PDB file of C-alpha atoms and ligand atoms in Angstrom:
ATOM      1  CA  UNK A   2      -0.001   0.106  -0.044  1.00  0.00           C
ATOM      2  CA  UNK A   3       1.396   3.562  -0.786  1.00  0.00           C
ATOM      3  CA  UNK A   4       0.606   6.027   2.099  1.00  0.00           C
ATOM      4  CA  UNK A   5      -0.131   9.463   1.672  1.00  0.00           C
ATOM      5  CA  UNK A   6       0.533  11.797   4.548  1.00  0.00           C
ATOM      6  CA  UNK A   7      -0.789  15.183   4.061  1.00  0.00           C
ATOM      7  CA  UNK A   8       0.381  18.335   6.451  1.00  0.00           C
ATOM      8  CA  UNK A   9      -1.925  21.104   6.978  1.00  0.00           C
ATOM      9  CA  UNK A  10      -1.819  24.058   9.272  1.00  0.00           C
ATOM     10  CA  UNK A  11      -5.694  25.435   8.821  1.00  0.00           C
ATOM     11  CA  UNK A  12      -8.845  24.849   7.418  1.00  0.00           C
ATOM     12  CA  UNK A  13      -7.451  21.834   5.181  1.00  0.00           C
ATOM     13  CA  UNK A  14     -10.253  22.201   2.347  1.00  0.00           C
ATOM     14  CA  UNK A  15      -6.906  20.876  -0.075  1.00  0.00           C
ATOM     15  CA  UNK A  16      -6.291  18.006   2.311  1.00  0.00           C
ATOM     16  CA  UNK A  17     -10.579  17.254   2.179  1.00  0.00           C
ATOM     17  CA  UNK A  18     -10.532  17.679  -1.580  1.00  0.00           C
ATOM     18  CA  UNK A  19      -7.798  14.884  -1.796  1.00  0.00           C
ATOM     19  CA  UNK A  20      -9.688  12.863   0.625  1.00  0.00           C
ATOM     20  CA  UNK A  21     -12.655  13.054  -1.295  1.00  0.00           C
ATOM     21  CA  UNK A  22     -11.109  11.983  -4.634  1.00  0.00           C
ATOM     22  CA  UNK A  23      -9.267   9.130  -3.151  1.00  0.00           C
ATOM     23  CA  UNK A  24     -12.591   7.661  -1.851  1.00  0.00           C
ATOM     24  CA  UNK A  25     -14.742   8.755  -5.193  1.00  0.00           C
ATOM     25  CA  UNK A  26     -11.935   7.476  -7.463  1.00  0.00           C
ATOM     26  CA  UNK A  27     -11.375   4.454  -5.343  1.00  0.00           C
ATOM     27  CA  UNK A  28      -7.348   4.953  -5.073  1.00  0.00           C
ATOM     28  CA  UNK A  29      -7.172   2.192  -2.550  1.00  0.00           C
ATOM     29  CA  UNK A  30      -8.623  -0.356  -4.939  1.00  0.00           C
ATOM     30  CA  UNK A  31      -7.314   1.072  -7.998  1.00  0.00           C
ATOM     31  CA  UNK A  32      -3.778   2.395  -7.099  1.00  0.00           C
ATOM     32  CA  UNK A  33      -3.257   0.718  -3.845  1.00  0.00           C
ATOM     33  CA  UNK A  34      -2.707   4.233  -2.188  1.00  0.00           C
ATOM     34  CA  UNK A  35      -4.425   5.671   0.939  1.00  0.00           C
ATOM     35  CA  UNK A  36      -4.350   8.789   2.861  1.00  0.00           C
ATOM     36  CA  UNK A  37      -2.537   7.217   5.987  1.00  0.00           C
ATOM     37  CA  UNK A  38      -2.316  10.505   8.252  1.00  0.00           C
ATOM     38  CA  UNK A  39      -3.310  14.333   8.522  1.00  0.00           C
ATOM     39  CA  UNK A  40      -0.969  16.142  10.588  1.00  0.00           C
ATOM     40  CA  UNK A  41      -1.101  19.548  11.733  1.00  0.00           C
ATOM     41  CA  UNK A  42       1.505  22.058  13.559  1.00  0.00           C
ATOM     42  CA  UNK A  43      -1.375  24.028  14.939  1.00  0.00           C
ATOM     43  CA  UNK A  44      -3.550  22.349  17.673  1.00  0.00           C
ATOM     44  CA  UNK A  45      -6.679  24.059  16.576  1.00  0.00           C
ATOM     45  CA  UNK A  46      -6.534  23.643  12.772  1.00  0.00           C
ATOM     46  CA  UNK A  47     -10.243  23.262  11.648  1.00  0.00           C
ATOM     47  CA  UNK A  48      -8.889  20.290   9.194  1.00  0.00           C
ATOM     48  CA  UNK A  49      -7.880  18.041  12.081  1.00  0.00           C
ATOM     49  CA  UNK A  50     -11.859  17.617  12.986  1.00  0.00           C
ATOM     50  CA  UNK A  51     -12.587  17.075   9.439  1.00  0.00           C
ATOM     51  CA  UNK A  52      -9.988  14.427   9.039  1.00  0.00           C
ATOM     52  CA  UNK A  53     -11.012  12.836  12.032  1.00  0.00           C
ATOM     53  CA  UNK A  54     -14.752  12.810  10.771  1.00  0.00           C
ATOM     54  CA  UNK A  55     -13.399  11.193   7.463  1.00  0.00           C
ATOM     55  CA  UNK A  56     -11.858   8.441   9.794  1.00  0.00           C
ATOM     56  CA  UNK A  57      -8.307   9.105   9.231  1.00  0.00           C
ATOM     57  CA  UNK A  58      -5.751   9.407  11.650  1.00  0.00           C
ATOM     58  CA  UNK A  59      -4.510  12.683  13.059  1.00  0.00           C
ATOM     59  CA  UNK A  60      -1.552  14.098  14.809  1.00  0.00           C
ATOM     60  CA  UNK A  61      -0.326  17.473  15.927  1.00  0.00           C
ATOM     61  CA  UNK A  62       3.309  18.450  16.271  1.00  0.00           C
ATOM     62  CA  UNK A  63       3.127  21.913  17.505  1.00  0.00           C
ATOM     63  CA  UNK A  64       5.971  24.129  16.374  1.00  0.00           C
ATOM     64  CA  UNK A  65       5.767  26.363  19.384  1.00  0.00           C
ATOM     65  CA  UNK A  66       6.996  23.501  21.384  1.00  0.00           C
ATOM     66  CA  UNK A  67      10.606  23.366  19.727  1.00  0.00           C
ATOM     67  CA  UNK A  68      13.427  25.437  20.221  1.00  0.00           C
ATOM     68  CA  UNK A  69      14.746  25.273  16.565  1.00  0.00           C
ATOM     69  CA  UNK A  70      13.460  24.537  13.224  1.00  0.00           C
ATOM     70  CA  UNK A  71      15.624  21.329  12.994  1.00  0.00           C
ATOM     71  CA  UNK A  72      13.978  20.297  16.234  1.00  0.00           C
ATOM     72  CA  UNK A  73      10.527  20.840  14.796  1.00  0.00           C
ATOM     73  CA  UNK A  74      11.195  19.196  11.748  1.00  0.00           C
ATOM     74  CA  UNK A  75      12.738  15.945  13.325  1.00  0.00           C
ATOM     75  CA  UNK A  76       9.664  15.552  15.249  1.00  0.00           C
ATOM     76  CA  UNK A  77       7.626  16.189  12.355  1.00  0.00           C
ATOM     77  CA  UNK A  78       9.613  13.624  10.351  1.00  0.00           C
ATOM     78  CA  UNK A  79       9.208  10.896  13.323  1.00  0.00           C
ATOM     79  CA  UNK A  80       5.275  11.791  13.277  1.00  0.00           C
ATOM     80  CA  UNK A  81       5.208  11.102   9.425  1.00  0.00           C
ATOM     81  CA  UNK A  82       7.320   8.154   9.326  1.00  0.00           C
ATOM     82  CA  UNK A  83       5.242   6.526  12.029  1.00  0.00           C
ATOM     83  CA  UNK A  84       2.301   6.361   9.449  1.00  0.00           C
ATOM     84  CA  UNK A  85       4.329   4.540   6.898  1.00  0.00           C
ATOM     85  CA  UNK A  86       4.982   1.111   7.798  1.00  0.00           C
ATOM     86  CA  UNK A  87       7.861   0.544   5.259  1.00  0.00           C
ATOM     87  CA  UNK A  88       9.494   3.738   6.676  1.00  0.00           C
ATOM     88  CA  UNK A  89       8.707   6.629   4.536  1.00  0.00           C
ATOM     89  CA  UNK A  90       5.401   7.532   2.805  1.00  0.00           C
ATOM     90  CA  UNK A  91       5.221   7.281  -1.039  1.00  0.00           C
ATOM     91  CA  UNK A  92       4.026  10.888  -0.736  1.00  0.00           C
ATOM     92  CA  UNK A  93       3.870  14.032   1.696  1.00  0.00           C
ATOM     93  CA  UNK A  94       1.585  16.400   0.568  1.00  0.00           C
ATOM     94  CA  UNK A  95       1.587  19.984   2.115  1.00  0.00           C
ATOM     95  CA  UNK A  96      -1.871  21.242   1.721  1.00  0.00           C
ATOM     96  CA  UNK A  97      -1.836  24.981   3.404  1.00  0.00           C
ATOM     97  CA  UNK A  98       0.905  23.945   5.545  1.00  0.00           C
ATOM     98  CA  UNK A  99       2.473  27.279   6.535  1.00  0.00           C
ATOM     99  CA  UNK A 100       5.827  26.494   7.548  1.00  0.00           C
ATOM    100  CA  UNK A 101       9.319  26.586   5.958  1.00  0.00           C
ATOM    101  CA  UNK A 102      11.061  23.269   5.861  1.00  0.00           C
ATOM    102  CA  UNK A 103      14.739  22.565   6.655  1.00  0.00           C
ATOM    103  CA  UNK A 104      16.765  21.254   3.861  1.00  0.00           C
ATOM    104  CA  UNK A 105      17.112  18.281   5.922  1.00  0.00           C
ATOM    105  CA  UNK A 106      13.328  17.597   5.908  1.00  0.00           C
ATOM    106  CA  UNK A 107      13.161  17.971   2.031  1.00  0.00           C
ATOM    107  CA  UNK A 108      16.013  15.893   1.684  1.00  0.00           C
ATOM    108  CA  UNK A 109      14.505  12.888   3.708  1.00  0.00           C
ATOM    109  CA  UNK A 110      11.070  12.929   1.260  1.00  0.00           C
ATOM    110  CA  UNK A 111      13.098  13.718  -1.988  1.00  0.00           C
ATOM    111  CA  UNK A 112      10.941  12.900  -5.147  1.00  0.00           C
ATOM    112  CA  UNK A 113       7.847  12.362  -2.258  1.00  0.00           C
ATOM    113  CA  UNK A 114       7.370  16.138  -1.153  1.00  0.00           C
ATOM    114  CA  UNK A 115       4.920  18.103  -3.006  1.00  0.00           C
ATOM    115  CA  UNK A 116       2.942  21.541  -2.268  1.00  0.00           C
ATOM    116  CA  UNK A 117       0.003  23.792  -3.484  1.00  0.00           C
ATOM    117  CA  UNK A 118       0.588  27.389  -3.925  1.00  0.00           C
ATOM    118  CA  UNK A 119      -1.851  30.102  -4.424  1.00  0.00           C
ATOM    119  CA  UNK A 120       0.030  31.618  -7.204  1.00  0.00           C
ATOM    120  CA  UNK A 121       0.881  30.716 -10.828  1.00  0.00           C
ATOM    121  CA  UNK A 122       4.715  30.252  -9.746  1.00  0.00           C
ATOM    122  CA  UNK A 123       7.250  31.515 -10.662  1.00  0.00           C
ATOM    123  CA  UNK A 124       5.085  34.680  -9.959  1.00  0.00           C
ATOM    124  CA  UNK A 125       4.639  35.522  -6.322  1.00  0.00           C
ATOM    125  CA  UNK A 126       6.250  32.889  -4.281  1.00  0.00           C
ATOM    126  CA  UNK A 127       5.823  33.515  -0.451  1.00  0.00           C
ATOM    127  CA  UNK A 128       2.738  35.269   1.283  1.00  0.00           C
ATOM    128  CA  UNK A 129      -0.244  37.428   0.402  1.00  0.00           C
ATOM    129  CA  UNK A 130      -0.101  36.181  -3.344  1.00  0.00           C
ATOM    130  CA  UNK A 131      -3.686  37.324  -4.167  1.00  0.00           C
ATOM    131  CA  UNK A 132      -2.986  40.839  -2.921  1.00  0.00           C
ATOM    132  CA  UNK A 133       0.234  41.046  -4.624  1.00  0.00           C
ATOM    133  CA  UNK A 134      -1.503  39.944  -7.784  1.00  0.00           C
ATOM    134  CA  UNK A 135      -4.243  42.563  -7.589  1.00  0.00           C
ATOM    135  CA  UNK A 136      -1.883  45.368  -6.778  1.00  0.00           C
ATOM    136  CA  UNK A 137       0.415  44.584  -9.923  1.00  0.00           C
ATOM    137  CA  UNK A 138      -2.738  44.680 -12.265  1.00  0.00           C
ATOM    138  CA  UNK A 139      -2.598  40.887 -13.050  1.00  0.00           C
ATOM    139  CA  UNK A 140      -5.537  39.875 -15.471  1.00  0.00           C
ATOM    140  CA  UNK A 141      -5.076  36.449 -14.600  1.00  0.00           C
ATOM    141  CA  UNK A 142      -4.087  34.621 -11.207  1.00  0.00           C
ATOM    142  CA  UNK A 143      -3.968  31.130 -10.278  1.00  0.00           C
ATOM    143  CA  UNK A 144      -2.492  28.119  -8.255  1.00  0.00           C
ATOM    144  CA  UNK A 145       0.624  25.883  -8.880  1.00  0.00           C
ATOM    145  CA  UNK A 146       1.320  22.081  -7.698  1.00  0.00           C
ATOM    146  CA  UNK A 147       4.884  21.771  -7.475  1.00  0.00           C
ATOM    147  CA  UNK A 148       7.574  19.535  -5.958  1.00  0.00           C
ATOM    148  CA  UNK A 149       9.162  20.821  -2.737  1.00  0.00           C
ATOM    149  CA  UNK A 150      12.999  21.615  -2.734  1.00  0.00           C
ATOM    150  CA  UNK A 151      14.881  23.612  -0.469  1.00  0.00           C
ATOM    151  CA  UNK A 152      14.264  26.743  -2.033  1.00  0.00           C
ATOM    152  CA  UNK A 153      10.661  28.254  -1.245  1.00  0.00           C
ATOM    153  CA  UNK A 154       7.872  27.801  -3.617  1.00  0.00           C
ATOM    154  CA  UNK A 155      10.711  26.848  -6.461  1.00  0.00           C
ATOM    155  CA  UNK A 156      10.452  23.090  -7.183  1.00  0.00           C
ATOM    156  CA  UNK A 157       9.348  21.627 -10.724  1.00  0.00           C
ATOM    157  CA  UNK A 158       5.967  22.396 -11.763  1.00  0.00           C
ATOM    158  CA  UNK A 159       3.281  19.650 -11.711  1.00  0.00           C
ATOM    159  CA  UNK A 160       0.166  21.198 -12.452  1.00  0.00           C
ATOM    160  CA  UNK A 161      -1.370  24.810 -12.789  1.00  0.00           C
ATOM    161  CA  UNK A 162      -4.830  26.214 -13.169  1.00  0.00           C
ATOM    162  CA  UNK A 163      -5.639  29.709 -14.196  1.00  0.00           C
ATOM    163  CA  UNK A 164      -8.570  31.986 -12.981  1.00  0.00           C
ATOM    164  CA  UNK A 165      -9.338  35.781 -14.259  1.00  0.00           C
ATOM    165  CA  UNK A 166      -8.732  38.725 -12.021  1.00  0.00           C
ATOM    166  CA  UNK A 167     -11.776  40.735 -12.033  1.00  0.00           C
ATOM    167  CA  UNK A 168     -12.306  44.359 -11.597  1.00  0.00           C
ATOM    168  CA  UNK A 169     -13.952  44.334  -8.240  1.00  0.00           C
ATOM    169  CA  UNK A 170     -11.790  41.459  -6.631  1.00  0.00           C
ATOM    170  CA  UNK A 171     -10.575  41.743  -3.253  1.00  0.00           C
ATOM    171  CA  UNK A 172      -7.725  39.323  -1.979  1.00  0.00           C
ATOM    172  CA  UNK A 173     -10.612  37.177  -0.578  1.00  0.00           C
ATOM    173  CA  UNK A 174     -12.831  36.952  -3.542  1.00  0.00           C
ATOM    174  CA  UNK A 175      -9.917  36.148  -5.733  1.00  0.00           C
ATOM    175  CA  UNK A 176      -8.592  33.678  -3.254  1.00  0.00           C
ATOM    176  CA  UNK A 177     -11.851  31.842  -3.020  1.00  0.00           C
ATOM    177  CA  UNK A 178     -12.059  31.565  -6.887  1.00  0.00           C
ATOM    178  CA  UNK A 179      -8.336  30.232  -7.072  1.00  0.00           C
ATOM    179  CA  UNK A 180      -9.166  27.625  -4.205  1.00  0.00           C
ATOM    180  CA  UNK A 181     -12.008  26.105  -6.062  1.00  0.00           C
ATOM    181  CA  UNK A 182      -9.521  25.557  -8.933  1.00  0.00           C
ATOM    182  CA  UNK A 183      -6.821  24.247  -6.275  1.00  0.00           C
ATOM    183  CA  UNK A 184      -9.527  21.420  -5.264  1.00  0.00           C
ATOM    184  CA  UNK A 185      -9.462  20.298  -8.810  1.00  0.00           C
ATOM    185  CA  UNK A 186      -5.454  20.247  -9.773  1.00  0.00           C
ATOM    186  CA  UNK A 187      -4.210  18.872  -6.277  1.00  0.00           C
ATOM    187  CA  UNK A 188      -6.194  15.611  -6.245  1.00  0.00           C
ATOM    188  CA  UNK A 189      -5.340  15.053  -9.688  1.00  0.00           C
ATOM    189  CA  UNK A 190      -1.516  15.684  -9.620  1.00  0.00           C
ATOM    190  CA  UNK A 191      -1.574  13.426  -6.360  1.00  0.00           C
ATOM    191  CA  UNK A 192      -3.120  10.666  -8.317  1.00  0.00           C
ATOM    192  CA  UNK A 193      -1.094  11.145 -11.334  1.00  0.00           C
ATOM    193  CA  UNK A 194       2.247  10.997  -8.968  1.00  0.00           C
ATOM    194  CA  UNK A 195       0.977   7.979  -7.364  1.00  0.00           C
ATOM    195  CA  UNK A 196       0.591   6.180 -10.547  1.00  0.00           C
ATOM    196  CA  UNK A 197       3.896   6.750 -11.652  1.00  0.00           C
ATOM    197  CA  UNK A 198       5.442   5.419  -8.636  1.00  0.00           C
ATOM    198  CA  UNK A 199       4.686   1.839  -8.869  1.00  0.00           C
ATOM    199  CA  UNK A 200       7.049   0.515  -6.373  1.00  0.00           C
ATOM    200  CA  UNK A 201       6.979   3.276  -3.899  1.00  0.00           C
ATOM    201  CA  UNK A 202       6.866   2.315  -0.179  1.00  0.00           C
TER     202      UNK A 202
HETATM  203  C1  LIG B 269      -4.351  27.625   0.174  1.00  0.00           C
HETATM  204  O1  LIG B 269      -5.004  28.582  -0.782  1.00  0.00           O
HETATM  205  C2  LIG B 269      -3.173  26.894  -0.678  1.00  0.00           C
HETATM  206  O2  LIG B 269      -2.702  27.258  -1.802  1.00  0.00           O
HETATM  207  C3  LIG B 269      -2.244  27.973   0.609  1.00  0.00           C
HETATM  208  O3  LIG B 269      -3.220  28.132   1.610  1.00  0.00           O
HETATM  209  C4  LIG B 269      -4.673  28.014   1.630  1.00  0.00           C
HETATM  210  C5  LIG B 269      -4.854  26.710   2.488  1.00  0.00           C
HETATM  211  O4  LIG B 269      -6.289  26.252   2.492  1.00  0.00           O
HETATM  212  N1  LIG B 269      -0.963  27.468   0.730  1.00  0.00           N
HETATM  213  C6  LIG B 269      -0.061  28.455   1.016  1.00  0.00           C
HETATM  214  O5  LIG B 269      -0.207  29.694   1.117  1.00  0.00           O
HETATM  215  C7  LIG B 269       1.395  28.126   1.171  1.00  0.00           C
HETATM  216  N2  LIG B 269       2.152  29.004   1.075  1.00  0.00           N
HETATM  217  P1  LIG B 269      -6.629  24.738   3.127  1.00  0.00           P
HETATM  218  O6  LIG B 269      -6.107  24.951   4.396  1.00  0.00           O
HETATM  219  O7  LIG B 269      -8.400  25.367   2.818  1.00  0.00           O
HETATM  220  O8  LIG B 269      -6.207  23.765   1.908  1.00  0.00           O
END
């Protein structure tokens, strides 16, 4: 069985979209893949409850309890790998996970780590992507699924979706429009990666 571990910090709507797709498209039966756990760095993340209701194991690794990034990432790695009997999971999907990861963490999951970012990378890495797109007068915005490297929001692009920026958009209305597309492209990109890794753990 290929295990997927999803990391969240907040609402977890992308996580929920992946969980729904896995059920609807019968990933377990057809690809031998399942969402093994959802892990949050924030104890109050709303997505944790949604994951529990979907019958998925959850864990919290609270970054405020660790003195350094390295110590937090080591604890996070242990929590993730605890959900993959063979060692590391086939895929670790960052879904609104708002922490910068250390090079050691990225190396540990090399080739197995993906993220969704709410902009058309390489435009607007980092935070406040929607307001920055509006401020720059962009006519289009979107989201990107990409591999995670040690450089923030810079790995290979796996999927993108484009939406228009409308004249009256605020960061919130644009974010909502982009999010609907995130929910389509992220599960699709995850499924494509799982199909491409027949021998993964
Ligand atoms: C999503 O828009 C995601 O692209 C973004 O946070 C939101 C999380 O929503 N991620 C980042 O900004 C990563 N730097 P969700 O918790 O409902 O999936």
